[in-house]
CSV table of C-alpha atoms and ligand atoms in Angstrom, one decimal:
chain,number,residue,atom,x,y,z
A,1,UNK,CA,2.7,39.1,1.8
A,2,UNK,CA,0.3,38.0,4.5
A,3,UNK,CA,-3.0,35.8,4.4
A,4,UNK,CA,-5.4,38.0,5.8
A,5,UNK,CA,-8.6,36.1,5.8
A,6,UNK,CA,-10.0,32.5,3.9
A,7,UNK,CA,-13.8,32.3,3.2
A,8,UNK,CA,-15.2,28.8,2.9
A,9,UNK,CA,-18.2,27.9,1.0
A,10,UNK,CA,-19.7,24.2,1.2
A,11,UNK,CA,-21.5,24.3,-2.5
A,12,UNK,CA,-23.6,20.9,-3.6
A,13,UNK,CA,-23.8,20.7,-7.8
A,14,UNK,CA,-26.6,19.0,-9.3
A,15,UNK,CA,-25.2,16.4,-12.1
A,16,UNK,CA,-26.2,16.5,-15.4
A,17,UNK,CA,-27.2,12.9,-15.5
A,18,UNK,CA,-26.7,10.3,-12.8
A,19,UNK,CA,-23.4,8.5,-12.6
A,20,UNK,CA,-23.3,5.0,-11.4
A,21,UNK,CA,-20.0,3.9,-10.6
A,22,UNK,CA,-19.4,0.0,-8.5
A,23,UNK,CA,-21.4,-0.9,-6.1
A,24,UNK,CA,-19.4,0.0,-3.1
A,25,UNK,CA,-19.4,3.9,-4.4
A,26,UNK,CA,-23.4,3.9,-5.8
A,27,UNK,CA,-25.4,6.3,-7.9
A,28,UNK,CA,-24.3,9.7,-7.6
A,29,UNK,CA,-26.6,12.7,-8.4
A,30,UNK,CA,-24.7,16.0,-7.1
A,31,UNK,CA,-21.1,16.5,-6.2
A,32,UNK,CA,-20.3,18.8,-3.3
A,33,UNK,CA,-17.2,20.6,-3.4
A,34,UNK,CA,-15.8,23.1,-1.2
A,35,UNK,CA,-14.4,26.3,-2.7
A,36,UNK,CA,-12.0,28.7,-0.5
A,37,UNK,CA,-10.8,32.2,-1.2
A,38,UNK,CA,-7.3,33.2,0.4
A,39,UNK,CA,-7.5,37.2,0.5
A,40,UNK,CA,-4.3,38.7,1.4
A,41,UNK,CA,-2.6,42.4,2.6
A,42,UNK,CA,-1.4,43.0,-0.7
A,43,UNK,CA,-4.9,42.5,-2.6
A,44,UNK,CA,-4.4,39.2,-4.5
A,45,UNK,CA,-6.5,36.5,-3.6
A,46,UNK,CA,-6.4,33.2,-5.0
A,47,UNK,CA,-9.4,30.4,-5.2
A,48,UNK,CA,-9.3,26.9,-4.1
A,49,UNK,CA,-11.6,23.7,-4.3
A,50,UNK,CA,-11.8,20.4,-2.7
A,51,UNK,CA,-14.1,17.5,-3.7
A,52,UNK,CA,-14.9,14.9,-1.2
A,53,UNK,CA,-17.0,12.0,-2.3
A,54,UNK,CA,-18.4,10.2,0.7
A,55,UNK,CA,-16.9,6.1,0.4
A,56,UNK,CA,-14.2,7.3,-1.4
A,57,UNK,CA,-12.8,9.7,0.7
A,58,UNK,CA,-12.5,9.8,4.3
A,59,UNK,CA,-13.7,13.4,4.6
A,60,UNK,CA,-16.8,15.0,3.5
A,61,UNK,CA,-17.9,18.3,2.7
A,62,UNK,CA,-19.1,18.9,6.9
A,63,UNK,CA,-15.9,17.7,8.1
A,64,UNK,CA,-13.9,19.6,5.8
A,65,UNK,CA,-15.1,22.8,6.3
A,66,UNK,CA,-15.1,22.2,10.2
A,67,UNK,CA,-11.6,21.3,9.8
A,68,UNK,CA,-10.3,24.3,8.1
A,69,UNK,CA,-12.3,26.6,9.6
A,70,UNK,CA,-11.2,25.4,13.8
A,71,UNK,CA,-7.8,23.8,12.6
A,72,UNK,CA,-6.4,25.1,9.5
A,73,UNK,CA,-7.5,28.9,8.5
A,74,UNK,CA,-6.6,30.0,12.4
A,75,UNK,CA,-3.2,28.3,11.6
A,76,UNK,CA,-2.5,29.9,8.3
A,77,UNK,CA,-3.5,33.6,9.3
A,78,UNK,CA,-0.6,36.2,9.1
A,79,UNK,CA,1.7,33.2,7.3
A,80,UNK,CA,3.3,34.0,3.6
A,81,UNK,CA,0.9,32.2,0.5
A,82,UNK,CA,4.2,32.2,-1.4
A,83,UNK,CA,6.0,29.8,0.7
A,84,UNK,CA,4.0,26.7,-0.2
A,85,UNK,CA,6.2,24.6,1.6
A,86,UNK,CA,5.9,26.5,5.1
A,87,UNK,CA,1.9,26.5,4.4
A,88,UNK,CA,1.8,22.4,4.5
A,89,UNK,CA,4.2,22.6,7.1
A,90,UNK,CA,2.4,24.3,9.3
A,91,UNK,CA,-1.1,22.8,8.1
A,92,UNK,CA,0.7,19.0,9.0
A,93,UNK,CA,1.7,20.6,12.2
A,94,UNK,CA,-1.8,21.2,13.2
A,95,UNK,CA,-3.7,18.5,12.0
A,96,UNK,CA,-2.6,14.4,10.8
A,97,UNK,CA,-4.5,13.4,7.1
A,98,UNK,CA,-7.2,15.3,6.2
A,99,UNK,CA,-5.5,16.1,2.3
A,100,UNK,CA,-9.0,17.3,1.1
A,101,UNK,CA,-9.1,20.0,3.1
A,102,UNK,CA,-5.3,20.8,3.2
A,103,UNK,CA,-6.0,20.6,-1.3
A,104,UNK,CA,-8.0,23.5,-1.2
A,105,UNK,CA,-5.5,25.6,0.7
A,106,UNK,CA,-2.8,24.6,-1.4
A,107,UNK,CA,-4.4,25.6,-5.1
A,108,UNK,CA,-5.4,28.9,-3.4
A,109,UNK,CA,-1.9,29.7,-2.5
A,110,UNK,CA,-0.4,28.3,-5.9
A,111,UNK,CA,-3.1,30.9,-7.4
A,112,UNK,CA,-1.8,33.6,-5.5
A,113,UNK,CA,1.5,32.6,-6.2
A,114,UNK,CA,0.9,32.5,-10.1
A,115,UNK,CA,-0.9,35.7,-9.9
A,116,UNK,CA,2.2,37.5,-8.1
A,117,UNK,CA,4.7,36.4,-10.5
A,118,UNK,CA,2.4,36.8,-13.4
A,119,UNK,CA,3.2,33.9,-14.5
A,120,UNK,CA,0.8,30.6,-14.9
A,121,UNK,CA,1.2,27.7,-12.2
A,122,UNK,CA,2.7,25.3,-14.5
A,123,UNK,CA,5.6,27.8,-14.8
A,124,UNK,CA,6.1,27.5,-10.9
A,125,UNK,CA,5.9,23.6,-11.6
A,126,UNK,CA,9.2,23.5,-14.1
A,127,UNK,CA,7.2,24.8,-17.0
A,128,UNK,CA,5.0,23.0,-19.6
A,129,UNK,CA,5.6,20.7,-21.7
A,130,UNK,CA,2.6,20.8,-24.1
A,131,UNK,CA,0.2,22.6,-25.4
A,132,UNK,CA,-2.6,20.2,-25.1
A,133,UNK,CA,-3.4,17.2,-23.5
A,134,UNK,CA,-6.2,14.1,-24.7
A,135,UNK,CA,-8.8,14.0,-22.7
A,136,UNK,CA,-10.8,10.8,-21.6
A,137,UNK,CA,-14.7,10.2,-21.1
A,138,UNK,CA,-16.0,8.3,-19.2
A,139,UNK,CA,-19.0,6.3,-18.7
A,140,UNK,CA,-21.1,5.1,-15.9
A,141,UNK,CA,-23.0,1.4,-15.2
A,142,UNK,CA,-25.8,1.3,-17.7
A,143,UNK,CA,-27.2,-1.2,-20.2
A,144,UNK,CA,-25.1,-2.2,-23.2
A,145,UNK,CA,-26.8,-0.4,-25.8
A,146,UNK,CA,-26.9,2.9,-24.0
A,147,UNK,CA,-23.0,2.5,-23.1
A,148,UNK,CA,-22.5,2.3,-26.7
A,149,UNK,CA,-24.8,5.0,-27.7
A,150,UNK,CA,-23.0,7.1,-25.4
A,151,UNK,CA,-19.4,5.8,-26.8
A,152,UNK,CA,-20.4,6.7,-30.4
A,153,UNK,CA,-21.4,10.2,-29.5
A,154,UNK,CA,-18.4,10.9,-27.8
A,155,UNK,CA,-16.0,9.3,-30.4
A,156,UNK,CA,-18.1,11.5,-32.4
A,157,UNK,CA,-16.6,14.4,-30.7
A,158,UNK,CA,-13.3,14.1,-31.0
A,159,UNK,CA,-12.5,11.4,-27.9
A,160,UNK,CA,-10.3,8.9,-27.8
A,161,UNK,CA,-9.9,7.3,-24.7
A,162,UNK,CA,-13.1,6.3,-22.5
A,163,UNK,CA,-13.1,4.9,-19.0
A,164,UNK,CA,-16.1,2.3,-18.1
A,165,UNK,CA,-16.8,2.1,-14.7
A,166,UNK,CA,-17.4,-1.7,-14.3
A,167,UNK,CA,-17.8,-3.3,-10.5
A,168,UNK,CA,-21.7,-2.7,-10.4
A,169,UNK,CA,-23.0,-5.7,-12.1
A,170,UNK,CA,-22.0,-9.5,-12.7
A,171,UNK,CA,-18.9,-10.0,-14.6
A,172,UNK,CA,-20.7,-11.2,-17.2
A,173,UNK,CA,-23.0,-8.2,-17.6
A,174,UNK,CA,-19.9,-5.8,-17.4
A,175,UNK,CA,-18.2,-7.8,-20.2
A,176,UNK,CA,-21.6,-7.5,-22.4
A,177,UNK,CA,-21.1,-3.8,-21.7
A,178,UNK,CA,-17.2,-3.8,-22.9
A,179,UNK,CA,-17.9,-5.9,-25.6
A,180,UNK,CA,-20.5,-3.5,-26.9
A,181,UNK,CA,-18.6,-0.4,-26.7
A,182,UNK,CA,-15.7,-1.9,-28.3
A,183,UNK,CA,-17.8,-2.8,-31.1
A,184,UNK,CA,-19.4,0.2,-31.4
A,185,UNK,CA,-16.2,2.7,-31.3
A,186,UNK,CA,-13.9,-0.1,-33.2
A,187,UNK,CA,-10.3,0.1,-32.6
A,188,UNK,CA,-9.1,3.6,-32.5
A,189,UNK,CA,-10.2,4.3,-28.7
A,190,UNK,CA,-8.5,3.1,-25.8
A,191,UNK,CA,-10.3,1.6,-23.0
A,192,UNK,CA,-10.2,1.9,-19.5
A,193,UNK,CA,-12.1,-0.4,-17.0
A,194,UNK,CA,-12.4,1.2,-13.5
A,195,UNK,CA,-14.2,-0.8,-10.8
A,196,UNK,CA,-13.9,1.3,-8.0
A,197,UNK,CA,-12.7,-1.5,-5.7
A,198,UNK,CA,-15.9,-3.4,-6.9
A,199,UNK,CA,-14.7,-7.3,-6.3
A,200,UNK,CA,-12.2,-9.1,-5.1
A,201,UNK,CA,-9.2,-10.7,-6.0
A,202,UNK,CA,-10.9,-14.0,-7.5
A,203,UNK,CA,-13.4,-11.9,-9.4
A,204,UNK,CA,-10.8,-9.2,-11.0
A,205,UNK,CA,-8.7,-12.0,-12.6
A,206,UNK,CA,-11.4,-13.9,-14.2
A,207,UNK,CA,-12.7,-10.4,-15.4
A,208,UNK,CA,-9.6,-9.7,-16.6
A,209,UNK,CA,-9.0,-12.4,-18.3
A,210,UNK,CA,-12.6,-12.7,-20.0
A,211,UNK,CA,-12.3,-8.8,-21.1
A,212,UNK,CA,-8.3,-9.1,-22.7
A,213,UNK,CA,-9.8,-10.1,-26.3
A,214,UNK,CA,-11.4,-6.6,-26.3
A,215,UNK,CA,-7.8,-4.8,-25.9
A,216,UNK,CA,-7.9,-3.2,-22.9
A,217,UNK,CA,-5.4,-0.5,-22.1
A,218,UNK,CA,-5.9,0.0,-18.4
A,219,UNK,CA,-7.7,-1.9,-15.2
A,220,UNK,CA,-7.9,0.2,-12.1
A,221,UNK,CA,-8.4,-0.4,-8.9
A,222,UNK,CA,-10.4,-4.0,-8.7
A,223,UNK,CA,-10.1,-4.4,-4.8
A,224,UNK,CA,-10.6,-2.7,-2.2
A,225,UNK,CA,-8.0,0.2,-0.9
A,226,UNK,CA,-6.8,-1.3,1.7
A,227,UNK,CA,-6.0,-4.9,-0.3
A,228,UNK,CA,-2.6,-3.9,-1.9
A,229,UNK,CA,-1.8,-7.9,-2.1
A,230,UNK,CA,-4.5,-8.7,-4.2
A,231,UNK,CA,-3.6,-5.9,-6.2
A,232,UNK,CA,-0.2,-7.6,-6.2
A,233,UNK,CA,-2.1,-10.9,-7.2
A,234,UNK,CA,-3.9,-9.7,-9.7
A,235,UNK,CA,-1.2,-8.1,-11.6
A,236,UNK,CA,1.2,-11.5,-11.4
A,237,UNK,CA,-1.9,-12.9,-12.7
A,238,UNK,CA,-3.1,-10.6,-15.8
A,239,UNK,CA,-1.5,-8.9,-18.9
A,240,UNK,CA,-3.7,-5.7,-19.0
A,241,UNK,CA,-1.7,-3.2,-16.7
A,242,UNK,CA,-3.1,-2.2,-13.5
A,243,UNK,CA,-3.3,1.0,-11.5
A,244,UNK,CA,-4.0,2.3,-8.3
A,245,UNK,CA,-6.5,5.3,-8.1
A,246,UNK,CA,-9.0,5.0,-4.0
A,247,UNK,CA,-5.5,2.6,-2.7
A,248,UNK,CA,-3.3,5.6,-3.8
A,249,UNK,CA,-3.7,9.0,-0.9
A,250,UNK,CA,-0.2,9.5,0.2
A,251,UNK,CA,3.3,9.5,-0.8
A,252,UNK,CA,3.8,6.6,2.0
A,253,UNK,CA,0.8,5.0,0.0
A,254,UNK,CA,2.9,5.1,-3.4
A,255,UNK,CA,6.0,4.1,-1.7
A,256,UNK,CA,4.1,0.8,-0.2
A,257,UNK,CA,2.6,0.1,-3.4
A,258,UNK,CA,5.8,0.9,-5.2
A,259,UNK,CA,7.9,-1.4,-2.8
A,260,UNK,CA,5.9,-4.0,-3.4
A,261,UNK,CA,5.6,-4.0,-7.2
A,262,UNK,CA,1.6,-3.4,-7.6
A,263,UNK,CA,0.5,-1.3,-10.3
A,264,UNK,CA,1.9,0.0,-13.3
A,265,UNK,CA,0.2,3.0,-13.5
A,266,UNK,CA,-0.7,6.0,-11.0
A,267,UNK,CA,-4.4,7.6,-10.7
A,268,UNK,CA,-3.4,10.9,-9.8
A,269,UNK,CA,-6.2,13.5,-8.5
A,270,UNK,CA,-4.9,16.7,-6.7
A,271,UNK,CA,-7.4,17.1,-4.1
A,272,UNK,CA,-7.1,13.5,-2.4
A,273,UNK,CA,-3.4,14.2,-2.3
A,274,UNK,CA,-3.4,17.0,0.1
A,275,UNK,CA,-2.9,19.3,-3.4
A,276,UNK,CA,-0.6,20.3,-6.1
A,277,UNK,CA,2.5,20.1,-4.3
A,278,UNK,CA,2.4,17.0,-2.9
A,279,UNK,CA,0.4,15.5,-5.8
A,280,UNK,CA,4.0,16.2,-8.0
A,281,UNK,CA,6.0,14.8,-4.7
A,282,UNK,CA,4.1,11.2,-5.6
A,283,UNK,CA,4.7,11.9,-9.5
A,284,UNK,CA,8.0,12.6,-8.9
A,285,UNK,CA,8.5,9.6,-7.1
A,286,UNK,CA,7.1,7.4,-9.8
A,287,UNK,CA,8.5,8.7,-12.3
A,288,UNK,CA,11.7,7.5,-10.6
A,289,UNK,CA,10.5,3.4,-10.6
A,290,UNK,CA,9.0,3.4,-14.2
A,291,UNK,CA,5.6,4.3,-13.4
A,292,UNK,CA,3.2,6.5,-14.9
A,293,UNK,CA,0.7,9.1,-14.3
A,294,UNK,CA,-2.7,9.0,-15.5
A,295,UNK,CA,-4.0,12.3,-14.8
A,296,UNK,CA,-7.5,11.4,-12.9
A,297,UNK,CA,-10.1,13.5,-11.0
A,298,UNK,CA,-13.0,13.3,-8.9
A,299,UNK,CA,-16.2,15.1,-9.8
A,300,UNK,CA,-14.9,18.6,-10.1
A,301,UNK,CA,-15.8,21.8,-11.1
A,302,UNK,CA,-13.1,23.8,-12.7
A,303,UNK,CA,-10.7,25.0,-10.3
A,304,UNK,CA,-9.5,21.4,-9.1
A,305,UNK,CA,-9.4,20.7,-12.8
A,306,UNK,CA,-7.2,23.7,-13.8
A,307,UNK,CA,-4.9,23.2,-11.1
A,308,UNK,CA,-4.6,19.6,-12.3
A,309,UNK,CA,-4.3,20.7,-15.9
A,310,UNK,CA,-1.5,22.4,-15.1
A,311,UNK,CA,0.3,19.6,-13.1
A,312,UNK,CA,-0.7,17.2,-16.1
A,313,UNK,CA,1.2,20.1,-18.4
A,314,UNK,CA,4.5,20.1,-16.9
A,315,UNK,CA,4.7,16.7,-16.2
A,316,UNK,CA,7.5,14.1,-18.2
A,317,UNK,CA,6.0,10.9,-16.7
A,318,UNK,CA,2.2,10.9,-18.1
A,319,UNK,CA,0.1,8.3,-19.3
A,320,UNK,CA,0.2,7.8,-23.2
A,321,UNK,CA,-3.7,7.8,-23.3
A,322,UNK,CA,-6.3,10.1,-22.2
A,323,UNK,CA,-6.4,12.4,-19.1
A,324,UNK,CA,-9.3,12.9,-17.0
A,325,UNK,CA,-10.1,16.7,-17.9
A,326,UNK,CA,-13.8,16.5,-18.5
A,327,UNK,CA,-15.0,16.6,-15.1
A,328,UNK,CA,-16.8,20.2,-15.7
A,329,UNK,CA,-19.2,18.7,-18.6
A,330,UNK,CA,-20.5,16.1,-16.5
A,331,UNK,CA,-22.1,18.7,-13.9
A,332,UNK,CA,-25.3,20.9,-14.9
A,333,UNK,CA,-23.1,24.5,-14.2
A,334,UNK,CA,-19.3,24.9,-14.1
A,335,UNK,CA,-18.7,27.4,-11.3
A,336,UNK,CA,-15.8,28.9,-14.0
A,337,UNK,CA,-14.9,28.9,-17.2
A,338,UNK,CA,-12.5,26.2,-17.2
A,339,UNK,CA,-14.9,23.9,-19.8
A,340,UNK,CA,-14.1,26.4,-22.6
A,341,UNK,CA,-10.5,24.9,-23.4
A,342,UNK,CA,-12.1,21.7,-23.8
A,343,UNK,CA,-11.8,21.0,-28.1
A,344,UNK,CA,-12.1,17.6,-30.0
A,345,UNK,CA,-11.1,15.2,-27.3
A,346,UNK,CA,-8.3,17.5,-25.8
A,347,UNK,CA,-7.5,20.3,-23.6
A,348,UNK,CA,-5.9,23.3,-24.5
A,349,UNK,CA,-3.1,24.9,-21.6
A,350,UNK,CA,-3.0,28.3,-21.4
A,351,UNK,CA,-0.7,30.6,-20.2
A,352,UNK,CA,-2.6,32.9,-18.2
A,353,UNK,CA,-1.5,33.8,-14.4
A,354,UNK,CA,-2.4,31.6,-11.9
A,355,UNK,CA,-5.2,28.7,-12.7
A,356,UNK,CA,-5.8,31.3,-15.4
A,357,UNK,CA,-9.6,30.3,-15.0
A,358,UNK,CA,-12.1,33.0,-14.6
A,359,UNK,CA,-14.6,32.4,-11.7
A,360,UNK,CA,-18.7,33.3,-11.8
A,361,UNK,CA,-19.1,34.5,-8.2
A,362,UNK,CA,-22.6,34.7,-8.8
A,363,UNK,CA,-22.8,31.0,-9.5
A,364,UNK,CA,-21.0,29.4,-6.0
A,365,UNK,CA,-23.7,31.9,-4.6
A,366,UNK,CA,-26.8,30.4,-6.8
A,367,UNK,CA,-25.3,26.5,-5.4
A,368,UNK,CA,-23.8,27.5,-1.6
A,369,UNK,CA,-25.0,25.3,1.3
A,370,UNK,CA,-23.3,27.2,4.0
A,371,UNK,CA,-20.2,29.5,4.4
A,372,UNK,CA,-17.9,30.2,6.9
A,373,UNK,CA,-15.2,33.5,7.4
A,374,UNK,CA,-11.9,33.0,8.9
A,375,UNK,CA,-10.4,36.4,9.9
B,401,MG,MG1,-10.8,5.5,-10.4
């Protein structure tokens, strides 16, 4: 099999809402994903996505399609999709970093590979170990009253883990807000506090120490990326287990942060790993030192999600709470039909070939920027 041609399409995604995470990532109203198609010689074509988000990522949505369409695509012509490792091979061979880009290669080729074997990509990945996973919400800087509001509704439907993006505000207004939507949702959910490398070392320890009484399962990334020894700090310094989600890009970033003891817990999120094979080289690797895998994402549409699903689904090393799965809901259209295995606070893994998503063509085409064909 041969890749005959990739089409890229730089898409932008009104949200539902906006979602205001700390203040070094802001308000964000639209996400702006880039979606590929791999067609080959023997008519299977697979779909990809990437999903940059500009002061998180490195790359944006211009740089990534520039990238694959004068680096990557003219590099991958004429190779085999079902040799995964020979694709990231040559993709590392013709450009250093760029993992965005590299992500949406990789879920279109592991979609071409499911389809071939008829089989779904978490077969390819070991097999799965579950038929469902718990799903996490998660809920953006607002007022107290709304956060709780919000909480209600979603315990409401089923949830049971809910992030809070913290890192916008004072401390003391983000522990008003944790304190309300503990009270409102009671004991049953799990919290997460994510502050998007909101403070610094100081700050995150008298945080966490102010916001233990409200039984917190999780704090991720306090500092900033680059700051893994206030990370290590912080954790000598506070009982609520840490992870590492904007510090955590490469497998040399987990072994650093591994090395020097930390986090507890990794955010895993396909695309800012390069994709779904060297996402599972990083979760292998944990899994080897004791640490887990919370299963994390950008702001997605549904292909980045399936293909994550699917890693989450034959995974033995994830997180005991909820999995970032709801990306979809958050966003005014999902470009596929990924959002209808979403139940009462889980998702449901099929066993379809490939992502085993079905995708509305005519819907990248109602939200495309600009496109670009590599032949
Ligand atoms: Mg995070």
């Amino acid at each position: 099999m041969k890749i005959l041609k990739v089409s890229v399409k730089h898409i932008k995604v009104p949200l539902k809402k906006p979602y205001s995470l700390s203040k070094v990532v802001g308000t964000i109203k639209n996400t702006e994903p880039i979606i590929v198609r791999i067609v080959t010689d023997k008519g299977i074509w697979g779909i990809g996505e990437t999903d940059p988000l500009q002061l998180f990522t490195e790359e944006t949505p211009e740089t990534i399609k520039m990238i694959l369409e004068k680096y990557i695509c003219p590099a991958i012509l004429g190779l085999n999709p079902l040799n995964i490792a020979n694709i990231h091979k040559r993709m590392d061979q013709v450009v250093k970093g760029n993992y965005l880009a590299k992500a949406a290669i990789d879920i279109a080729c592991y979609d071409i590979i499911g389809k071939y074997a008829n089989l779904p990509i978490h077969s390819l990945l070991g097999g799965r170990l579950r038929e469902e996973i718990p799903i996490m919400w998660s809920l953006g800087s607002d007022l107290p009253e709304k956060n709780a509001e919000e909480a209600i509704k979603v315990k409401e439907q089923g949830y049971r883990s809910i992030m809070i993006k913290v890192g916008a505000l004072s401390i003391s207004d983000d522990i008003e807000r944790v304190k309300a939507i503990r009270n409102a949702v009671g004991r049953e959910c799990s919290l997460i506090v994510d502050a998007n490398q909101g403070w610094d070392t100081h700050s995150a320890i008298r945080f966490a120490k102010l916001v233990e009484e409200y039984s917190i399962s999780l704090f991720e990334q306090p500092v900033p990326y680059w700051d893994i020894a206030g990370m290590v700090k912080i954790r000598q310094n506070i009982s609520i287990p840490l992870s590492a989600d904007e510090s955590l890009f490469t497998i040399n970033d987990a072994k650093a942060l591994i090395e020097k003891k930390a986090v507890d817990v990794f955010s895993i999120k396909v695309c800012k790993h390069g994709g779904i094979y060297k996402a599972k080289e990083i979760m292998d690797l944990a899994k080897t030192f004791g640490i887990s895998c919370m299963m994390n994402s950008m702001i997605e549409e549904g292909i980045t999600q399936a293909a994550s699903l699917h890693l989450g689904a034959s995974s033995n090393n994830l997180w005991k709470f909820g999995h970032a799965y709801f990306s979809p809901l958050r966003l005014k259209e999902d470009i596929t039909d990924y959002s209808m295995s979403i139940g009462k606070g889980s998702i449901k893994i099929n066993d379809q070939s490939g992502l085993g998503i079905h995708i509305f063509d005519e819907k990248i085409e109602k939200y495309k920027v600009d496109e670009v064909t590599i032949s």
